[in-house]
PDB file of C-alpha atoms in Angstrom:
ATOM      1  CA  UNK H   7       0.000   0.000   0.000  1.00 34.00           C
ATOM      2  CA  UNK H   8       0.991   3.485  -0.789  1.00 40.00           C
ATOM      3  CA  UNK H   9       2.418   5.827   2.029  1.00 44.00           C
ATOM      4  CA  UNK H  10       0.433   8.502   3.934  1.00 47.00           C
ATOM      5  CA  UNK H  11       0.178  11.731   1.615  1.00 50.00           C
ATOM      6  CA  UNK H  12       2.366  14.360   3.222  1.00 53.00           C
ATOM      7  CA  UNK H  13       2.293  17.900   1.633  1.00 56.00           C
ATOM      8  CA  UNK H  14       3.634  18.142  -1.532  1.00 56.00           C
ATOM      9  CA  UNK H  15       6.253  20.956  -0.534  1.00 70.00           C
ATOM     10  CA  UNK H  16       8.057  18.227   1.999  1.00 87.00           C
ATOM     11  CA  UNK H  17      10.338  15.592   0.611  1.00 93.00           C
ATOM     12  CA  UNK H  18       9.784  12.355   0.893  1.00 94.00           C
ATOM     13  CA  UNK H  19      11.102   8.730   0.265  1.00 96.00           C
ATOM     14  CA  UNK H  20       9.552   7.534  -2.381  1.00 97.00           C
ATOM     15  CA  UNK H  21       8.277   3.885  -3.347  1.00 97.00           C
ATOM     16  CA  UNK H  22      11.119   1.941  -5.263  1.00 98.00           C
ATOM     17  CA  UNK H  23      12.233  -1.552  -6.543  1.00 97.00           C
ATOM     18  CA  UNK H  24      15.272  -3.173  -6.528  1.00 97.00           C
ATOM     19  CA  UNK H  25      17.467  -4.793  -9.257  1.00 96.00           C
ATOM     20  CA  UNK H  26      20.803  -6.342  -9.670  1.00 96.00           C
ATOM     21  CA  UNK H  27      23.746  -5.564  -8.254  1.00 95.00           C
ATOM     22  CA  UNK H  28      27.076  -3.191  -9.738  1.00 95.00           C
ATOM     23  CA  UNK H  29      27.529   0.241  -9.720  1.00 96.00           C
ATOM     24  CA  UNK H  30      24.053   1.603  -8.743  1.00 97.00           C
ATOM     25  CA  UNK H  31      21.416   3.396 -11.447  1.00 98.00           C
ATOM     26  CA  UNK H  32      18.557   5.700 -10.779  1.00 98.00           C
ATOM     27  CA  UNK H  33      15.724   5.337 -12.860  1.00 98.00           C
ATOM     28  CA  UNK H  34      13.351   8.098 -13.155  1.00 98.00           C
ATOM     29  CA  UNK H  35       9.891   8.153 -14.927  1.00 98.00           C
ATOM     30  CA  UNK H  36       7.834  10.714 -16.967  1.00 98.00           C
ATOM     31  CA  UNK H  37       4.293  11.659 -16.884  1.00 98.00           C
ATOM     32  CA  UNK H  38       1.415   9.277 -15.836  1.00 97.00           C
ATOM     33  CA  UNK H  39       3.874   6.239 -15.585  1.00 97.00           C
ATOM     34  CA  UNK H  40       5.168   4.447 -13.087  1.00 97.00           C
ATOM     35  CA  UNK H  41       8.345   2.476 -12.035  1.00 97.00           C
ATOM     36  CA  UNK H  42       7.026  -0.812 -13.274  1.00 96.00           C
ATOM     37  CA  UNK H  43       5.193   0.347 -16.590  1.00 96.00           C
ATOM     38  CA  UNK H  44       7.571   3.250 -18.138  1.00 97.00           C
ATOM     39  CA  UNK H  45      10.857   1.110 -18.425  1.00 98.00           C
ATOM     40  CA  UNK H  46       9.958  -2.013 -20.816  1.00 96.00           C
ATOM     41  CA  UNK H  47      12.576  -4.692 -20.349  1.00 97.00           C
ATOM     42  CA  UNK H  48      15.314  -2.072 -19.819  1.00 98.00           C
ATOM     43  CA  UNK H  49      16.050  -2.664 -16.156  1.00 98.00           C
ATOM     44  CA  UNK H  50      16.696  -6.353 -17.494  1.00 97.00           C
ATOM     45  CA  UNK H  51      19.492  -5.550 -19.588  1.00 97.00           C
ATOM     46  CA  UNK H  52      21.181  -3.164 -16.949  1.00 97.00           C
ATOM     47  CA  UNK H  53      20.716  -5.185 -13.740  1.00 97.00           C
ATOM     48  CA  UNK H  54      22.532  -8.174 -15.565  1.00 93.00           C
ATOM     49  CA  UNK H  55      25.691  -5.071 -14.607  1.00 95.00           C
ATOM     50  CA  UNK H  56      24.263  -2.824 -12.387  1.00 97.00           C
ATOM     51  CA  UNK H  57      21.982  -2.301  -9.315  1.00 97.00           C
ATOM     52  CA  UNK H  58      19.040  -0.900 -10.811  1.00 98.00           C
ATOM     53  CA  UNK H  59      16.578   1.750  -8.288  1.00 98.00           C
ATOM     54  CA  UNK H  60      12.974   2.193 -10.197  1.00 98.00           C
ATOM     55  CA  UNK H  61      11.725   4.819  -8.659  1.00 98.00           C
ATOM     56  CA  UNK H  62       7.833   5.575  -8.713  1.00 98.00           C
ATOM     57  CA  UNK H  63       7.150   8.893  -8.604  1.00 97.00           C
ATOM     58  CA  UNK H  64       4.327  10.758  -6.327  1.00 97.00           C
ATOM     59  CA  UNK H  65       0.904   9.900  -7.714  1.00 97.00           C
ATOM     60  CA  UNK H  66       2.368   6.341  -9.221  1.00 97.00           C
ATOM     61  CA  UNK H  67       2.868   2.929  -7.662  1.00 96.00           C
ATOM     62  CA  UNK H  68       3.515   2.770  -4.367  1.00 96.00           C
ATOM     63  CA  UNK H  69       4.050   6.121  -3.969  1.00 97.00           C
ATOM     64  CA  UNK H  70       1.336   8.337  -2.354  1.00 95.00           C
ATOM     65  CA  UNK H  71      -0.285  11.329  -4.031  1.00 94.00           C
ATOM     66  CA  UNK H  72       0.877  14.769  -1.635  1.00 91.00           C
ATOM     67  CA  UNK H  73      -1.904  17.097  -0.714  1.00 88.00           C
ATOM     68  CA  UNK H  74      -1.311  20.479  -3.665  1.00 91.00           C
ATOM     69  CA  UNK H  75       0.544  20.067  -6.724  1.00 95.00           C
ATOM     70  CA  UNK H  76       3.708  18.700  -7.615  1.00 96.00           C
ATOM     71  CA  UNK H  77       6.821  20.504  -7.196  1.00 96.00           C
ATOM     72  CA  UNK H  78      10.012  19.824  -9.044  1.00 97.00           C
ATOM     73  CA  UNK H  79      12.413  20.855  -6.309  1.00 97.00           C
ATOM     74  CA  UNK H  80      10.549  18.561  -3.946  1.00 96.00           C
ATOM     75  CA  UNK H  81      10.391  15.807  -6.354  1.00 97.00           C
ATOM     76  CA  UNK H  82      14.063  16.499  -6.951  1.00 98.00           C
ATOM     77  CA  UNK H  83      15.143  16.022  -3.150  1.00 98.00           C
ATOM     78  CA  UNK H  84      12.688  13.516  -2.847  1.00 97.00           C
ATOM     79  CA  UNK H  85      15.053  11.411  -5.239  1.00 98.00           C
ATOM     80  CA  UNK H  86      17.967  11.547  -3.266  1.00 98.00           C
ATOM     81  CA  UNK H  87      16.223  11.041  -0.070  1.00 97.00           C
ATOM     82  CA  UNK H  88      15.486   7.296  -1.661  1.00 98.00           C
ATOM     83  CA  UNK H  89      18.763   6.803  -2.732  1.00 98.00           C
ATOM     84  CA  UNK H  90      19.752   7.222   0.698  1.00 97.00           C
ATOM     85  CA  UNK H  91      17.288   5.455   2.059  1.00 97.00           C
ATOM     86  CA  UNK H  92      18.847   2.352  -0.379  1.00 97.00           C
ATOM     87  CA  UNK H  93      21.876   3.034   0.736  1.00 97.00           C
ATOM     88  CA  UNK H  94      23.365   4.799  -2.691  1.00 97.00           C
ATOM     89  CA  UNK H  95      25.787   7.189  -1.507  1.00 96.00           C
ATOM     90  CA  UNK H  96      26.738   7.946  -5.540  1.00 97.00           C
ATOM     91  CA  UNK H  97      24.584   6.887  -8.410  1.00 98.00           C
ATOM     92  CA  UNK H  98      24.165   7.385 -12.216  1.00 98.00           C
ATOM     93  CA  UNK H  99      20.457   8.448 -12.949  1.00 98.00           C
ATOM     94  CA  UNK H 100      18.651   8.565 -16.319  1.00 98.00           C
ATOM     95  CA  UNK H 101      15.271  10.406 -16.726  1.00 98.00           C
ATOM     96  CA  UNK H 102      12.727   8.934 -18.936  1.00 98.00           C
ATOM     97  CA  UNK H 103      10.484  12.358 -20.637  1.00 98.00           C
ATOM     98  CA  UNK H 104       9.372  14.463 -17.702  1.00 98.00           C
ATOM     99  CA  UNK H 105      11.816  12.597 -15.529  1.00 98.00           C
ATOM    100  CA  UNK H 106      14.430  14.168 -17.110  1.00 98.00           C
ATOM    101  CA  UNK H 107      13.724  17.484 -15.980  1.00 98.00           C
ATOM    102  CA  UNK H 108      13.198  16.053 -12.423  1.00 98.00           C
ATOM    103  CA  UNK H 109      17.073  14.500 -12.921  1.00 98.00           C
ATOM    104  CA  UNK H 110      18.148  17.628 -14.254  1.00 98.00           C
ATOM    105  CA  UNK H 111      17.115  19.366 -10.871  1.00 98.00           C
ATOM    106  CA  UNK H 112      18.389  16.861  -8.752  1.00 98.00           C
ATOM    107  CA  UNK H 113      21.823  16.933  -9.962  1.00 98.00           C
ATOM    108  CA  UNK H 114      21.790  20.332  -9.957  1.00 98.00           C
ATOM    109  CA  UNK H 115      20.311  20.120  -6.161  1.00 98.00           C
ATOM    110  CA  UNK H 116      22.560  17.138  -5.079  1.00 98.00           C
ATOM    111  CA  UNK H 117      25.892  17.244  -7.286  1.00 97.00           C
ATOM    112  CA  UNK H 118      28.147  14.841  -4.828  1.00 97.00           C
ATOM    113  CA  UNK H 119      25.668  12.309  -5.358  1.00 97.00           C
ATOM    114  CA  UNK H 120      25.424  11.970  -9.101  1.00 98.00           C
ATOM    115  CA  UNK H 121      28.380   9.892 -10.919  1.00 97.00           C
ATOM    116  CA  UNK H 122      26.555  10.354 -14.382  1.00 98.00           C
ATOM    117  CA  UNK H 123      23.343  11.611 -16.130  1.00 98.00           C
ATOM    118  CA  UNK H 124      21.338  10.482 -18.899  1.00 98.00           C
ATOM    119  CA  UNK H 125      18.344  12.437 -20.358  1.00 98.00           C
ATOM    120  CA  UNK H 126      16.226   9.944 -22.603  1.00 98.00           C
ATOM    121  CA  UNK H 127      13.362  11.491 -25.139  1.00 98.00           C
ATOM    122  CA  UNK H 128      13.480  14.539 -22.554  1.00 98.00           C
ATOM    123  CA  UNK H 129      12.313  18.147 -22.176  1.00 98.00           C
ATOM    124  CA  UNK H 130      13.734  21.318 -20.436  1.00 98.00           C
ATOM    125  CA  UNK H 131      10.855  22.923 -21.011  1.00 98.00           C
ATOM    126  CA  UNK H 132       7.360  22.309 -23.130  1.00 98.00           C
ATOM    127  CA  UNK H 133       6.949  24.225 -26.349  1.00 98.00           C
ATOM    128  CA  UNK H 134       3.908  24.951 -28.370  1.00 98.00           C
ATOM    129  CA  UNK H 135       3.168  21.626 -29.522  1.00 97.00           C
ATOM    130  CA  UNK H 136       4.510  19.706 -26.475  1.00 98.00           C
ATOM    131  CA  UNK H 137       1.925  21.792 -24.276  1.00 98.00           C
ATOM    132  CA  UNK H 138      -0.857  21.225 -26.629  1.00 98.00           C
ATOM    133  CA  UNK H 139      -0.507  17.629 -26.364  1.00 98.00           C
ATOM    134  CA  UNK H 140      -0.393  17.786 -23.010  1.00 98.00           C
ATOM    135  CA  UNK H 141      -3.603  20.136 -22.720  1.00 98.00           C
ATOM    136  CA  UNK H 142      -5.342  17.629 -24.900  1.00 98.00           C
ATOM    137  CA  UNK H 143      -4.207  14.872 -22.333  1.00 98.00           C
ATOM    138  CA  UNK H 144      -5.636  16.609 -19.791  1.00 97.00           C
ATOM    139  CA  UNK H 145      -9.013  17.146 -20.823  1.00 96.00           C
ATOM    140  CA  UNK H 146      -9.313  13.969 -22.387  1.00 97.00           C
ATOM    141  CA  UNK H 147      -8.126  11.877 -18.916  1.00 97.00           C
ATOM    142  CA  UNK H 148     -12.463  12.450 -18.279  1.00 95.00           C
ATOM    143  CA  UNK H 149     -13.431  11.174 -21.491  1.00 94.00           C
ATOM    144  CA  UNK H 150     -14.649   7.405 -22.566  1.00 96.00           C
ATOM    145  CA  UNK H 151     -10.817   4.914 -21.718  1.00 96.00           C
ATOM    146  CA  UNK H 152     -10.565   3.917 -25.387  1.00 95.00           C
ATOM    147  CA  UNK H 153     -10.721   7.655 -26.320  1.00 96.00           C
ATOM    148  CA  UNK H 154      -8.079   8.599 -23.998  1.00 97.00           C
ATOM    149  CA  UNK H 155      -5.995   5.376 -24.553  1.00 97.00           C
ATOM    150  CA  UNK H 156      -6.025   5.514 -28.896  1.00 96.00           C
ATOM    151  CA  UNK H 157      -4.610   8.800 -27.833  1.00 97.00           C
ATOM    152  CA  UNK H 158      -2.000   7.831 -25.708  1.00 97.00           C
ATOM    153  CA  UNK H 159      -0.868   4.910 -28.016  1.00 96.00           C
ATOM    154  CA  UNK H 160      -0.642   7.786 -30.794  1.00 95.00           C
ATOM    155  CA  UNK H 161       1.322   9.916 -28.955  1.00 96.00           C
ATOM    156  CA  UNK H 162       3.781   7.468 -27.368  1.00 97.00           C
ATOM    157  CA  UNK H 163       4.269   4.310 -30.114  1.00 95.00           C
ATOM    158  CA  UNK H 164       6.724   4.352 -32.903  1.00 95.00           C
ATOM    159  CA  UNK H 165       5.305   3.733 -36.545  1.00 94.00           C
ATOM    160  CA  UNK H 166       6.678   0.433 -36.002  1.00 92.00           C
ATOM    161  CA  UNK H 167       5.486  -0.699 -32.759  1.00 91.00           C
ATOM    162  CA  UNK H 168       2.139   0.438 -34.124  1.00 90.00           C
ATOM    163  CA  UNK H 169       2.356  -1.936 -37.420  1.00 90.00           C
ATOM    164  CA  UNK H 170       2.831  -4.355 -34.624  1.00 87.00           C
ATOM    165  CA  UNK H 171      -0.195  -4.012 -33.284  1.00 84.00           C
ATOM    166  CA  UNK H 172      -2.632  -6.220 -33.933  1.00 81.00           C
ATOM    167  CA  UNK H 173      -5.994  -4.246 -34.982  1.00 77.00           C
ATOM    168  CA  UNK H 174      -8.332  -6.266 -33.813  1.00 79.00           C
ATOM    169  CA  UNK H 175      -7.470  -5.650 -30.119  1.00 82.00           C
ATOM    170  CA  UNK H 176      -6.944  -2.038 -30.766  1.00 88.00           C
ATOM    171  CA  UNK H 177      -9.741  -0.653 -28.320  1.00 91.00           C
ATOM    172  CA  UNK H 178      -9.111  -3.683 -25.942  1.00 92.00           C
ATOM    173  CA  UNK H 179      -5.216  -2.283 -25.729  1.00 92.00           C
ATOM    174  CA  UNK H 180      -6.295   1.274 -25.792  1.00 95.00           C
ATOM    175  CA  UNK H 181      -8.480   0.996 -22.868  1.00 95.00           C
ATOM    176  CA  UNK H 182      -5.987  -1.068 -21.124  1.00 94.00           C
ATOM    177  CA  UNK H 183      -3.695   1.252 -21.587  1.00 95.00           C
ATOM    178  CA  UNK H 184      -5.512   4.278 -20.248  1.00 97.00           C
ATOM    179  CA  UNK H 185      -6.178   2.283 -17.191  1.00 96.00           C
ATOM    180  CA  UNK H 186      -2.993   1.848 -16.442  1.00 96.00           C
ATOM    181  CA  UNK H 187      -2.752   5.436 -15.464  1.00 97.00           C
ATOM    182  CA  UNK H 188      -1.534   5.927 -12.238  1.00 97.00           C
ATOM    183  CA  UNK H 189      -3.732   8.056  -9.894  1.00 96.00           C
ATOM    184  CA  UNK H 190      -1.600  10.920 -10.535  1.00 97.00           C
ATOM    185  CA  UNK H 191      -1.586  11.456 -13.995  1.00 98.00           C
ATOM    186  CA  UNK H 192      -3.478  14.789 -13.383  1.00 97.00           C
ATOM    187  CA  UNK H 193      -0.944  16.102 -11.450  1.00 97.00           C
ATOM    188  CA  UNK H 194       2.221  14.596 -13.281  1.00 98.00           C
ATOM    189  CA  UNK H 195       0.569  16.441 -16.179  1.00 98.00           C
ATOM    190  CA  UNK H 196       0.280  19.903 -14.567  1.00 98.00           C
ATOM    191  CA  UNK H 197       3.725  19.995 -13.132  1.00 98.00           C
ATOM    192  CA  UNK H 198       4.733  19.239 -17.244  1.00 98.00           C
ATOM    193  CA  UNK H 199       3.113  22.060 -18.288  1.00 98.00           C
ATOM    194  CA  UNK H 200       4.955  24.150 -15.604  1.00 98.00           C
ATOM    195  CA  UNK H 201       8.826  22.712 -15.966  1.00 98.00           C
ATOM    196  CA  UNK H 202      11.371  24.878 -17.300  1.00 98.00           C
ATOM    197  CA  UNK H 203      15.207  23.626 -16.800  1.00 98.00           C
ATOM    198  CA  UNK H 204      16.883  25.245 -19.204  1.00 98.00           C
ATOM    199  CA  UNK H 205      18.690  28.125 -17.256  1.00 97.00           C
ATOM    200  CA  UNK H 206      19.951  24.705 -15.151  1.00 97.00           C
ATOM    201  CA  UNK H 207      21.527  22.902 -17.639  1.00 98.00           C
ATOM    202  CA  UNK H 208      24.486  25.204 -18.103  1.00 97.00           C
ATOM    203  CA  UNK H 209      25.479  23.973 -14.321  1.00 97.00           C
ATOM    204  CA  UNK H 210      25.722  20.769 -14.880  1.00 97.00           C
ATOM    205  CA  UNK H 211      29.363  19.357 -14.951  1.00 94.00           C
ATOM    206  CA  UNK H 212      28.265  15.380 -14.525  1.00 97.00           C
ATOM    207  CA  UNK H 213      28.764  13.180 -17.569  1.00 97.00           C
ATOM    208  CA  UNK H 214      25.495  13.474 -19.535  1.00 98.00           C
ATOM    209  CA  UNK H 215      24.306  11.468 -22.624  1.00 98.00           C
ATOM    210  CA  UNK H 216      20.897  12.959 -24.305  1.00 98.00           C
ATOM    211  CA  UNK H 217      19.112  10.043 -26.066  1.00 98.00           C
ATOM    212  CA  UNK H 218      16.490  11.221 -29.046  1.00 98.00           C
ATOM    213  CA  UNK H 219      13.606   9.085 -30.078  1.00 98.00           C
ATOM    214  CA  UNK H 220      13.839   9.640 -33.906  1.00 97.00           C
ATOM    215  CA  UNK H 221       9.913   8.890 -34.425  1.00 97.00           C
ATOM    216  CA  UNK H 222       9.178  10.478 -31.371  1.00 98.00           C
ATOM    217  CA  UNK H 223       5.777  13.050 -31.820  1.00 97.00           C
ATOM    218  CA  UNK H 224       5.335  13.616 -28.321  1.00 98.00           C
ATOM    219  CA  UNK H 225       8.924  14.971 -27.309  1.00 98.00           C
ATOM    220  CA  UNK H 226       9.612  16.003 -30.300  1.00 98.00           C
ATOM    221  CA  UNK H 227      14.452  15.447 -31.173  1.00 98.00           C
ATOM    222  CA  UNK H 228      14.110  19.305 -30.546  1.00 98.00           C
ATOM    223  CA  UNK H 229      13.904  18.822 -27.311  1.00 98.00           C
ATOM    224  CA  UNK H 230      16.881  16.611 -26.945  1.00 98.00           C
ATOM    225  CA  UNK H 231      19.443  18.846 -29.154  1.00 98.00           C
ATOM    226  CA  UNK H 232      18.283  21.682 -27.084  1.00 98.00           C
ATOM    227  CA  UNK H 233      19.550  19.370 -23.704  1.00 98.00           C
ATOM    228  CA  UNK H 234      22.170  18.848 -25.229  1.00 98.00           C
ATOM    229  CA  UNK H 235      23.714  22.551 -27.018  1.00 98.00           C
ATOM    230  CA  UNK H 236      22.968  23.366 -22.660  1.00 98.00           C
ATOM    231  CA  UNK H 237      24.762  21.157 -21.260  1.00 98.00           C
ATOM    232  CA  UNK H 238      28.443  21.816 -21.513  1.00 97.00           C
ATOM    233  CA  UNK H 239      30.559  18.836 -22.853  1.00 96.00           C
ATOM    234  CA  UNK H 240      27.210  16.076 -23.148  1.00 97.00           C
ATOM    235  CA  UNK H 241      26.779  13.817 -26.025  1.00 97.00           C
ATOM    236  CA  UNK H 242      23.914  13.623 -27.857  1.00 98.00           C
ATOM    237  CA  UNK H 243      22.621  10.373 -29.844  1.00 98.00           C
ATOM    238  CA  UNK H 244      19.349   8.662 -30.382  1.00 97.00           C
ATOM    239  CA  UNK H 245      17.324   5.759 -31.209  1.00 98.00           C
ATOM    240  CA  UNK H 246      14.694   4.555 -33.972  1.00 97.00           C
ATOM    241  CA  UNK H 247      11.622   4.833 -31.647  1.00 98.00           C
ATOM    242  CA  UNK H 248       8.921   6.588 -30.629  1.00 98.00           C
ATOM    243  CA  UNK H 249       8.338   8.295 -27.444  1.00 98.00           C
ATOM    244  CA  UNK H 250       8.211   5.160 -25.652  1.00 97.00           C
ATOM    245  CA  UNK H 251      11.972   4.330 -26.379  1.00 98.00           C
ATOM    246  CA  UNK H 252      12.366   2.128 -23.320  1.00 98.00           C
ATOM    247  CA  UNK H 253       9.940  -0.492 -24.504  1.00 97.00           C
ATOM    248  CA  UNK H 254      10.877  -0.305 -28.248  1.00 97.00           C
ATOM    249  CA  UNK H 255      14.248  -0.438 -28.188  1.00 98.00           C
ATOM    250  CA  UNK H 256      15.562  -1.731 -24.815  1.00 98.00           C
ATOM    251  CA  UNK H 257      18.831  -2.866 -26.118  1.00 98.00           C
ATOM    252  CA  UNK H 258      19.536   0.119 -28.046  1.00 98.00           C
ATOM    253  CA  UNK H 259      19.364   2.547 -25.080  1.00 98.00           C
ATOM    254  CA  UNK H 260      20.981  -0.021 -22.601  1.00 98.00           C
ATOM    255  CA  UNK H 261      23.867   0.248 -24.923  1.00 97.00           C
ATOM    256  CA  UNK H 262      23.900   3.568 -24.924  1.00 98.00           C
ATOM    257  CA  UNK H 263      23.467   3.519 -20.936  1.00 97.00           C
ATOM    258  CA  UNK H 264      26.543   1.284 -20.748  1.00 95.00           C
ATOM    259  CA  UNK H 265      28.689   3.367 -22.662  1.00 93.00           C
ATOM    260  CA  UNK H 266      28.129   6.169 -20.614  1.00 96.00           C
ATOM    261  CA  UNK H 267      28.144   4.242 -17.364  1.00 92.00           C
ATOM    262  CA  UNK H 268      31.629   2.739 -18.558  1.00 84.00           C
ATOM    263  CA  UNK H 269      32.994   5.987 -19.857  1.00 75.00           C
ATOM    264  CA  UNK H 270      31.754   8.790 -18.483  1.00 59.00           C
TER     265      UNK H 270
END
């Protein structure tokens, strides 16, 4: 069961699970996802390396919803509060969409605790289109599920992982998928709307490795070649995806991971 709320201005330490062992990785999610349904099989191919923290953030999982909206500092601190409560002292962490802005903060908030940093189909800040789609999100979360969920598969699935599909079950996956939504989507959304990183990203001195989704129509590459030009001395690469990179090409952005991780 979830954790009492507490207010959303207080950190807290957040619901996680626990994978592998190695040189420890922080896994942070986006928008109305959750530790156990953002990643794909991912956490698979790192934890056969690494010890691998997927962390649910407030609103998702086991995490509890705070009382007022999300803030990004908070959700920042709350971070390294878990990875202290795991017993990470230094850790790589790689945000996945709107986790990336919430990694960005954190290692700006706690540099002695971040070895490395990977920002993967991220954002430092919603334009136009970005803020429409989430808008749209928003006011569709109370219409009919297979509304909402065609939606959602739209947004997030490559070109190919949609040719995958098979037609037939399209409504049955649609309103699966907008089931799935954790309680928090609402306010995971809102806090989206309101990021803006981008004056952060010139602190940053960690290792940092921007990952594009090349189909991606959600988080548009913009995004990601803006991460990167900020961030002094990152690399910038992507995959053949769409926004939901973790689940379409797992082995693609492990390797990527592990060349950071190895590297720097």
């Amino acid at each position: 069961m979830p954790d009492a709320a507490v207010p959303a201005e207080r950190p807290a330490v957040l619901h996680y699970t626990d994978h592998g062992q190695g040189s420890p990785v922080v896994l942070v999610h986006g928008a109305g996802g959750s530790g156990a349904t953002s990643w794909g099989s991912l956490p698979e191919h790192l934890a056969s390396e690494h010890r691998v923290l997927l962390i649910d953030n407030p609103g998702s999982g086991g995490s509890a919803l705070p009382e007022g909206p999300l803030q990004l500092d908070t959700l920042a601190d709350s971070i390294a509060l878990t990875a202290a409560q795991a017993g990470l002292e230094r850790y790589a962490v790689v945000g996945y969409s709107m986790g990336s802005a919430i990694a960005v903060r954190h290692a700006v908030r706690h540099p002695a605790e971040v070895t490395a940093l990977a920002l993967l189909t991220g954002f430092a800040r919603p334009d136009a289109r970005l803020r429409l789609a989430l808008h749209n999100w928003q006011q569709l979360m109370d219409a009919e599920p297979t509304l909402l969920g065609r939606y959602l598969l739209q947004l997030s699935c490559g070109p190919a992982a949609l040719d995958r599909l098979d037609t037939s079950d399209l409504d049955c996956l649609a309103r699966e998928t907008a089931a799935a939504l954790p309680p928090g989507t609402r306010q995971h959304i809102d806090l989206a709307l309101r990021i803006d990183v981008r004056a952060e990203l010139r602190e940053l001195s960690v290792p940092t490795l921007v990952i594009a989704a090349s189909n991606d129509i959600l988080v548009t590459p913009d995004h990601s070649t803006a991460l990167a030009q900020g961030i002094t001395g990152s690399r910038l690469t992507q995959v053949m995806s769409g926004h939901d990179a973790p689940t379409e090409q797992p082995v693609a952005v492990a390797n990527h991971l592990r060349s950071l991780l190895l590297n720097g």
